Short mmCIF file of C-alpha atoms in Angstrom, two decimals:
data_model
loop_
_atom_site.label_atom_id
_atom_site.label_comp_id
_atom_site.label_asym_id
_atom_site.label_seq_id
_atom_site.Cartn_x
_atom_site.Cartn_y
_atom_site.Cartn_z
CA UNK A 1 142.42 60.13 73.25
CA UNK A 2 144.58 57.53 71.47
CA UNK A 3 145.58 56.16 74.78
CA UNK A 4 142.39 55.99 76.41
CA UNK A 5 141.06 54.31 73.50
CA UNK A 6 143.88 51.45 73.87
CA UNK A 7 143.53 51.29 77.78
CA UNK A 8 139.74 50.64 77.70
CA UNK A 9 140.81 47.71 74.67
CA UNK A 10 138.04 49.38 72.07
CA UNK A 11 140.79 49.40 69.52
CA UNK A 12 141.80 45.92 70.33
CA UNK A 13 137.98 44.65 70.13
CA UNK A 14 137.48 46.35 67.00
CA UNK A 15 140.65 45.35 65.54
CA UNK A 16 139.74 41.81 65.49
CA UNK A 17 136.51 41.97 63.15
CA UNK A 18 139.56 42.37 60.37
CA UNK A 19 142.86 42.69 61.57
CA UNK A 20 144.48 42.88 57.89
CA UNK A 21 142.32 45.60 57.22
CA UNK A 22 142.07 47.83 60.38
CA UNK A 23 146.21 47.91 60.48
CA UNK A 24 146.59 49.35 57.04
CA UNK A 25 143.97 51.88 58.00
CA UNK A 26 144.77 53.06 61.40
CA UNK A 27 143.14 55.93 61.43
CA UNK A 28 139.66 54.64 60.73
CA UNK A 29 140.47 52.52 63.87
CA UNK A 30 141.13 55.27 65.89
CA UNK A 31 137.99 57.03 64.97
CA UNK A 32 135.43 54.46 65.90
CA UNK A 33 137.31 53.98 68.91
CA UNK A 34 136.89 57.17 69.38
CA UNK A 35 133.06 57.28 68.59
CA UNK A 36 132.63 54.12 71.14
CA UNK A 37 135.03 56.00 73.76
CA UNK A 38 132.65 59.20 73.52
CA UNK A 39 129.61 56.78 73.73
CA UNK A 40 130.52 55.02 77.16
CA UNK A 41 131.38 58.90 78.60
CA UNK A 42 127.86 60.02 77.74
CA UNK A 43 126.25 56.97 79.41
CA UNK A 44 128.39 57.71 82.67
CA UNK A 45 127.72 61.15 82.68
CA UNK A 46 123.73 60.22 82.30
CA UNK A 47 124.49 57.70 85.29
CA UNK A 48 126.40 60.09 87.56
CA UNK A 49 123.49 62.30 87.02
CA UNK A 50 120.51 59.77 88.11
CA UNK A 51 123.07 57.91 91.09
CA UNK A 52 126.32 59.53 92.41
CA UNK A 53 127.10 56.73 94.86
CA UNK A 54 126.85 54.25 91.87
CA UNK A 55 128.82 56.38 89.28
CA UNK A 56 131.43 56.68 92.10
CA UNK A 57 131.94 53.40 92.78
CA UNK A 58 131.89 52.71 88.58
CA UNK A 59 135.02 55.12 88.45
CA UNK A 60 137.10 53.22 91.15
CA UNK A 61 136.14 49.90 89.15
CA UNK A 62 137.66 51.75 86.36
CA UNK A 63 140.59 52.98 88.11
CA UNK A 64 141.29 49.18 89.18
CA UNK A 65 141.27 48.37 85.84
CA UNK A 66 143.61 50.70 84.82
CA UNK A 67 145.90 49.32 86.87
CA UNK A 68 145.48 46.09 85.94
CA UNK A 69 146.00 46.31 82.61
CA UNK A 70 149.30 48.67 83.21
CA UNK A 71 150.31 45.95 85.32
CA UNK A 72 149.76 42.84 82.86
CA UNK A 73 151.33 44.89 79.86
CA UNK A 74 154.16 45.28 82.05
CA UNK A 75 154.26 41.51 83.06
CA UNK A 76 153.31 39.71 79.99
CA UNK A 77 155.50 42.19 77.28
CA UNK A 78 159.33 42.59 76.84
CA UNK A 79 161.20 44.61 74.25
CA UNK A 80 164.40 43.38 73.40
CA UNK A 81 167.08 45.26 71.32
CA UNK A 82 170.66 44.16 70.20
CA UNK A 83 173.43 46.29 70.39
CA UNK A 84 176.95 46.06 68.05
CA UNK A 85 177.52 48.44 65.68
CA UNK A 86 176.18 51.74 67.36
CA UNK A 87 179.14 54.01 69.07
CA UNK A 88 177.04 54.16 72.41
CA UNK A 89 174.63 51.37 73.76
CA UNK A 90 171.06 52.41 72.76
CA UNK A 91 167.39 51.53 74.00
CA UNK A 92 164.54 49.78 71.96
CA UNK A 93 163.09 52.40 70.25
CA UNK A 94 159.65 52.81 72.28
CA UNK A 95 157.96 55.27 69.95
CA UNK A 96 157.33 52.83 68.02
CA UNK A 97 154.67 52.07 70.51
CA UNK A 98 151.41 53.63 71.73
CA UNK A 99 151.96 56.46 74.65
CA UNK A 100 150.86 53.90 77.51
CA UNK A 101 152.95 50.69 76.44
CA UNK A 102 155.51 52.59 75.49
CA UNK A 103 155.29 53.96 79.41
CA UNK A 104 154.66 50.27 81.10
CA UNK A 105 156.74 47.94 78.61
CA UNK A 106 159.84 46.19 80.03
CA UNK A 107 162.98 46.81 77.91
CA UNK A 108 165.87 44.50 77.76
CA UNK A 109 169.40 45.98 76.25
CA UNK A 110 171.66 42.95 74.84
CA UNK A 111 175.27 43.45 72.96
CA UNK A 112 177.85 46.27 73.82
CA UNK A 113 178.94 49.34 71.74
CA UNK A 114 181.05 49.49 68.38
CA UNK A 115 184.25 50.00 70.18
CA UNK A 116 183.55 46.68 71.81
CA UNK A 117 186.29 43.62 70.29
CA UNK A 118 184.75 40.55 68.98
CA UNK A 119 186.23 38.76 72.24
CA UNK A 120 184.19 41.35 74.39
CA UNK A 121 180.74 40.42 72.47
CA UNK A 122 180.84 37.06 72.30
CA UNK A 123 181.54 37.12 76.50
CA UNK A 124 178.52 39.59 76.16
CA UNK A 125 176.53 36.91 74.02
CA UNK A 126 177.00 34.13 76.82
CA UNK A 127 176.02 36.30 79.49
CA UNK A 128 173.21 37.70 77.91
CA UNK A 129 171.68 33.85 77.06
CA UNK A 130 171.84 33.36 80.67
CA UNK A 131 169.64 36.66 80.89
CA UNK A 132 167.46 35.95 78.43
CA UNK A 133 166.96 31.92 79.83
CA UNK A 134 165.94 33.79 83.57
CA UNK A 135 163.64 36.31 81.53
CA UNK A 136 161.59 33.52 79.43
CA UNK A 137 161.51 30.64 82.64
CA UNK A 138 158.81 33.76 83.42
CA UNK A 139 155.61 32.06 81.58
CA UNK A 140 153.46 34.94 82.14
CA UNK A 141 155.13 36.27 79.41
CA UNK A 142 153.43 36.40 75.65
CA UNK A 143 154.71 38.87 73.55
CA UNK A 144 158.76 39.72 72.91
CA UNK A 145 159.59 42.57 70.64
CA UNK A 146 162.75 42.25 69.37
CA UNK A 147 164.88 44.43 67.11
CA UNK A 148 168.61 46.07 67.15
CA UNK A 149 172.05 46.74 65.23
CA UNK A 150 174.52 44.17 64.77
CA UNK A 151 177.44 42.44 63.14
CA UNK A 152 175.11 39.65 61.02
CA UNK A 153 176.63 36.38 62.78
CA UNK A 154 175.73 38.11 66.00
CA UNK A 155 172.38 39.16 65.32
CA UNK A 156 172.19 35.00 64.15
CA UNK A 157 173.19 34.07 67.22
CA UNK A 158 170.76 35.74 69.26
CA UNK A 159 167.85 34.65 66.83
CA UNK A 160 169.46 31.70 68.17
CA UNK A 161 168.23 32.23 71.42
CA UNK A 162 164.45 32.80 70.20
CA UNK A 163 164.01 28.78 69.08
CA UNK A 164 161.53 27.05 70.91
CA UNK A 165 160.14 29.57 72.77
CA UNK A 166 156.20 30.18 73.14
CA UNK A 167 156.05 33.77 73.54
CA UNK A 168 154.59 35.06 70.35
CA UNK A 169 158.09 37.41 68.80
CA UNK A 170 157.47 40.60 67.04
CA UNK A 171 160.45 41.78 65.15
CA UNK A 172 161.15 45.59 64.46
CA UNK A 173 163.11 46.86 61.64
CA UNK A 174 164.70 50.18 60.57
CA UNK A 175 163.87 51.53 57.28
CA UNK A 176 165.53 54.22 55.30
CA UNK A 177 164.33 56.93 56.74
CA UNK A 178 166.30 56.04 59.76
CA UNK A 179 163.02 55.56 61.99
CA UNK A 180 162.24 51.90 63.60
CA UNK A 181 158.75 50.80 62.63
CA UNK A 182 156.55 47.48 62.75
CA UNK A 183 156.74 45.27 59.28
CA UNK A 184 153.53 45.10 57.49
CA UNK A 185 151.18 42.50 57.26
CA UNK A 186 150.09 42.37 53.89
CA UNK A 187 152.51 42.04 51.24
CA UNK A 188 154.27 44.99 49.71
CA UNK A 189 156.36 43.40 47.01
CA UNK A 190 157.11 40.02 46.03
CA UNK A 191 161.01 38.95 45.38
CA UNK A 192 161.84 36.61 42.91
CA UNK A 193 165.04 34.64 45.29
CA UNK A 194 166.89 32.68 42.63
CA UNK A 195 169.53 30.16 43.52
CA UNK A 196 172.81 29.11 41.71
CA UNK A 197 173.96 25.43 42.52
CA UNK A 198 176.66 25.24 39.36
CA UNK A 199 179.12 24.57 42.13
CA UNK A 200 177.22 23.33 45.02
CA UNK A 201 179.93 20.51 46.04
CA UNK A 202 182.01 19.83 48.89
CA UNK A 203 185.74 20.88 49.38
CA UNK A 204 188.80 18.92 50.23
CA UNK A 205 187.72 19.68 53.67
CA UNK A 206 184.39 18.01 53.45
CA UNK A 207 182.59 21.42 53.64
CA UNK A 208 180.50 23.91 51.63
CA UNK A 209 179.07 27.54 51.44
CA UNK A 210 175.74 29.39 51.13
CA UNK A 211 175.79 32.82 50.25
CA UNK A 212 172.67 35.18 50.22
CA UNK A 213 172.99 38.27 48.40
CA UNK A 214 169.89 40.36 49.12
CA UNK A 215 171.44 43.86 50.67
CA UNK A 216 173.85 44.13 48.30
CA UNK A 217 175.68 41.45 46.29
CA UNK A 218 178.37 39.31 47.88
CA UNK A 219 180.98 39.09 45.36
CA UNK A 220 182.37 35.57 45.10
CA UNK A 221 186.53 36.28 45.27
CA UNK A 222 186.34 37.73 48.58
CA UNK A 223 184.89 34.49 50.77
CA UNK A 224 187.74 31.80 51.68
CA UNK A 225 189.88 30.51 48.89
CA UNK A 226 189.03 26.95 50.19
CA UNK A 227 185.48 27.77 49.27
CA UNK A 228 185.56 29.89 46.03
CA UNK A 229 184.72 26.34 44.04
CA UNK A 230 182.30 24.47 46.56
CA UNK A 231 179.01 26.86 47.59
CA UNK A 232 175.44 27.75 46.91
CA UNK A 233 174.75 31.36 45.38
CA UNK A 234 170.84 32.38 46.40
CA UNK A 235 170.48 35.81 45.31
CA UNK A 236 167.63 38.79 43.84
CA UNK A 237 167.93 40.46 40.82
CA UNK A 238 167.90 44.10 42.26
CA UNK A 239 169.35 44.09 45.87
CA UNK A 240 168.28 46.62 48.46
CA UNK A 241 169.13 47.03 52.01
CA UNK A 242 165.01 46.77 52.92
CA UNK A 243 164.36 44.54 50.55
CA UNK A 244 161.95 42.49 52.37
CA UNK A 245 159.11 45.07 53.78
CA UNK A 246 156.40 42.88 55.77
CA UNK A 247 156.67 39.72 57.68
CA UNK A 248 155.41 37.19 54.82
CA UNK A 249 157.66 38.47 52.70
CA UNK A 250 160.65 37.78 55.15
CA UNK A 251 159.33 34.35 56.19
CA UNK A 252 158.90 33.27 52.57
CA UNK A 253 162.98 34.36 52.06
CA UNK A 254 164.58 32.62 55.50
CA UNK A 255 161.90 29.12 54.64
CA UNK A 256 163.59 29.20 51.16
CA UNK A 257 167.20 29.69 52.77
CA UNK A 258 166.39 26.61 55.71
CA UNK A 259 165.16 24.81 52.61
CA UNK A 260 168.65 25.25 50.64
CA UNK A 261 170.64 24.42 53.93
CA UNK A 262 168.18 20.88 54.14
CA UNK A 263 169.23 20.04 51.23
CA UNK A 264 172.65 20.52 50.90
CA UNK A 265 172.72 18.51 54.26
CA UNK A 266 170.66 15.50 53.14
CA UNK A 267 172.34 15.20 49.40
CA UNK A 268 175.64 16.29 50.26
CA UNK A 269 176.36 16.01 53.77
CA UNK A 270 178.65 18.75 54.81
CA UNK A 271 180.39 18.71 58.05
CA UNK A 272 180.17 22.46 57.98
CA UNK A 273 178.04 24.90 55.98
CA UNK A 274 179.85 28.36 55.75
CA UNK A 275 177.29 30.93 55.69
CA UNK A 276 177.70 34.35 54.33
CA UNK A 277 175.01 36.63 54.86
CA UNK A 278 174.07 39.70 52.76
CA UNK A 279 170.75 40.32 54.38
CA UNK A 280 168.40 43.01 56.56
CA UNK A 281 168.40 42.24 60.58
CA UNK A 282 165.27 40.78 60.56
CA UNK A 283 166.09 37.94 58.46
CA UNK A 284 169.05 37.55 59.84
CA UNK A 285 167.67 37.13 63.34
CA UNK A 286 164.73 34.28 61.95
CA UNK A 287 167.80 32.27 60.72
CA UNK A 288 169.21 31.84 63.82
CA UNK A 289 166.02 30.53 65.22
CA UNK A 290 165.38 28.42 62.45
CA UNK A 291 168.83 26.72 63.21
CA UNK A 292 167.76 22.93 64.93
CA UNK A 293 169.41 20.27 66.33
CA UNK A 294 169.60 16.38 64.87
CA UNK A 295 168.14 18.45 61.51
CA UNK A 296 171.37 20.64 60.61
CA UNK A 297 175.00 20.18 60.91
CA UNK A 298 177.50 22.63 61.89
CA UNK A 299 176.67 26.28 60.37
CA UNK A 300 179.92 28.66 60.48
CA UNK A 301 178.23 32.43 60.00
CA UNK A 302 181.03 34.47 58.85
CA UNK A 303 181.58 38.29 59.02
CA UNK A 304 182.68 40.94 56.13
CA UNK A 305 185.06 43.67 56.58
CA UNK A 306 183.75 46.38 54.33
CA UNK A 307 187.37 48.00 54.72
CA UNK A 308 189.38 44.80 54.01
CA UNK A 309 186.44 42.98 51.80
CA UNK A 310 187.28 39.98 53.18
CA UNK A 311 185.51 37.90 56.45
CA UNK A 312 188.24 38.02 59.08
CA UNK A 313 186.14 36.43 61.71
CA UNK A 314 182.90 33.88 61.91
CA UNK A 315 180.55 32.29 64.87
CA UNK A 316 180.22 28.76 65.03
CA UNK A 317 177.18 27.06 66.19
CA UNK A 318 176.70 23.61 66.32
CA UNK A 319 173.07 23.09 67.18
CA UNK A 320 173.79 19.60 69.17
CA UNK A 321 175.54 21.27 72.13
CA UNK A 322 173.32 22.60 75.01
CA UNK A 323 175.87 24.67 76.78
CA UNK A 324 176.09 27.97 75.37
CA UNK A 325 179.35 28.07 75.70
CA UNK A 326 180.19 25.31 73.64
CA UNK A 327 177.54 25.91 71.54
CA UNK A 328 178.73 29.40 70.05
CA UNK A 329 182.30 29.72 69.16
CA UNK A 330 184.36 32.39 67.53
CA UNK A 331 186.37 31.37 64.88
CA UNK A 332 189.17 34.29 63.90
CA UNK A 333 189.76 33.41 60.42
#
């Protein structure tokens, strides 16, 4: 009944009279979709009853819309997942989505496996931009669901690939319970982000860090030696791997960390700002995209070795190049 309900857009229509509202109660949705559903089957079966040639040619009107709304689901939505850190490549997680999109939806796969070097992914990255450039010169396209697994400069880089786009992006997360799900609306816990700017100078090198501890807290002796005296600490009081549960929430957190990077690069004027990252994919991914050229210098986004607790590699981007190539560098530290 569920996908009936979708196909014939009552949940849709209904939806929009309060869309905060209908999405934390989903099943309330589904029942007067329901009731409206059952409501347009009696009036056909009253009309099939008074005209059959009528009724018949009703059901191949409905039949051709059917197919055109398979069809524009199909041409107007992509799902895109990253893969990095998984032993085998895996596919977006489509249960996430109703029974007929989840049939129809496009799915693009980006990344390789865990036993992949950083040499092999970055190759990966570059070929995949050229994928994802041919996929978006498509304008019928509206809606990109994105979500996936990977090392944090990686999944920065591909947000990278999501700036100034006009598709409308979803983003996908996985939770503790292992399952991929939607982020709320509405929000289900405010953070208080706190930042530390005791040593928020430049190094002998002319550069300077940012660390973000919201997963779990990045402890300060294991970033470059060059950089143990010169960086900004932004951090939460209790850290947590899902810290950020709905979409305000994590929009709120990256415009605070843009807002730290603007101004360490209009008061102190780095010509590099180290990033390292203690943060959930999601956020990760919306930095990327909020990276901009002639606003931000070059960002370095390094990546820690939980075995070694060090970062043994980084990407570079430098948001004034155009080719991708030149654009995203790795940097073995």
């Amino acid at each position: 009944m569920s996908v009936i309900t979708e196909i014939f857009g009552f949940k849709k229509a209904i939806e929009k009279i309060s869309p905060d509202y209908f999405k934390s109660h989903p099943s309330l949705l589904e029942l007067l979709a329901t009731i409206l559903l059952l409501f347009m089957f009696k009036g056909i079966f009253y009309a099939f009853l008074k005209d059959v040639k009528s009724s018949i040619y009703a059901l191949v009107a409905w039949l051709l819309y059917l197919f055109w709304y398979v069809y524009s689901i199909k041409k107007s939505e992509v799902a895109v997942y990253l893969n990095g850190i998984t032993q085998v490549v895996e596919d977006f997680p489509k249960y996430i989505f109703s029974r007929i999109r989840s049939l129809t939806i496009k799915s693009v796969i980006f990344g390789c496996d865990k036993s992949s070097t950083t040499e092999k992914l970055i190759e990966q990255l570059y070929l995949d931009y050229g994928t994802f450039n041919t996929l978006i010169s498509n304008k019928k396209i509206e809606k990109l669901y994105v979500g996936g697994l990977c090392r944090i400069p990686f999944l920065c880089a591909y947000g990278a690939f999501f700036h100034n786009i006009s598709a409308e992006i979803v983003m996908i997360e996985k939770f503790h319970d292992g399952k991929w799900t939607f982020l709320n609306d509405k929000t289900m816990r405010s953070q208080k982000i706190q930042i530390d700017t005791v040593n928020s100078k430049l190094n002998s090198d002319n550069e300077i860090a940012l660390l973000v501890s919201f997963s779990l807290p990045i402890d300060i002796s294991s970033i470059p030696s060059k950089l143990q005296n010169s960086y900004s600490h932004m951090y939460v009081k209790n850290c947590s791997r899902n810290l950020f549960m709905d979409t305000k929430s994590i929009n709120q957190a990256v415009n605070t960390i843009i807002q730290e990077i603007d101004r360490i690069n209009s008061t102190i004027k780095p010509s590099i700002i180290h990033l390292f990252l203690s943060v959930q994919t999601t956020v990760a991914l919306k930095i990327g995209s909020r990276i901009q050229s002639g606003m931000h210098p070059i960002i370095q986004i390094h990546n820690f070795d939980a075995q070694t607790k060090s970062y043994p590699w980084s990407l570079k981007i430098m948001p004034m190049e155009t080719d991708i190539k030149s654009k995203i560098t790795l940097i073995n530290n």
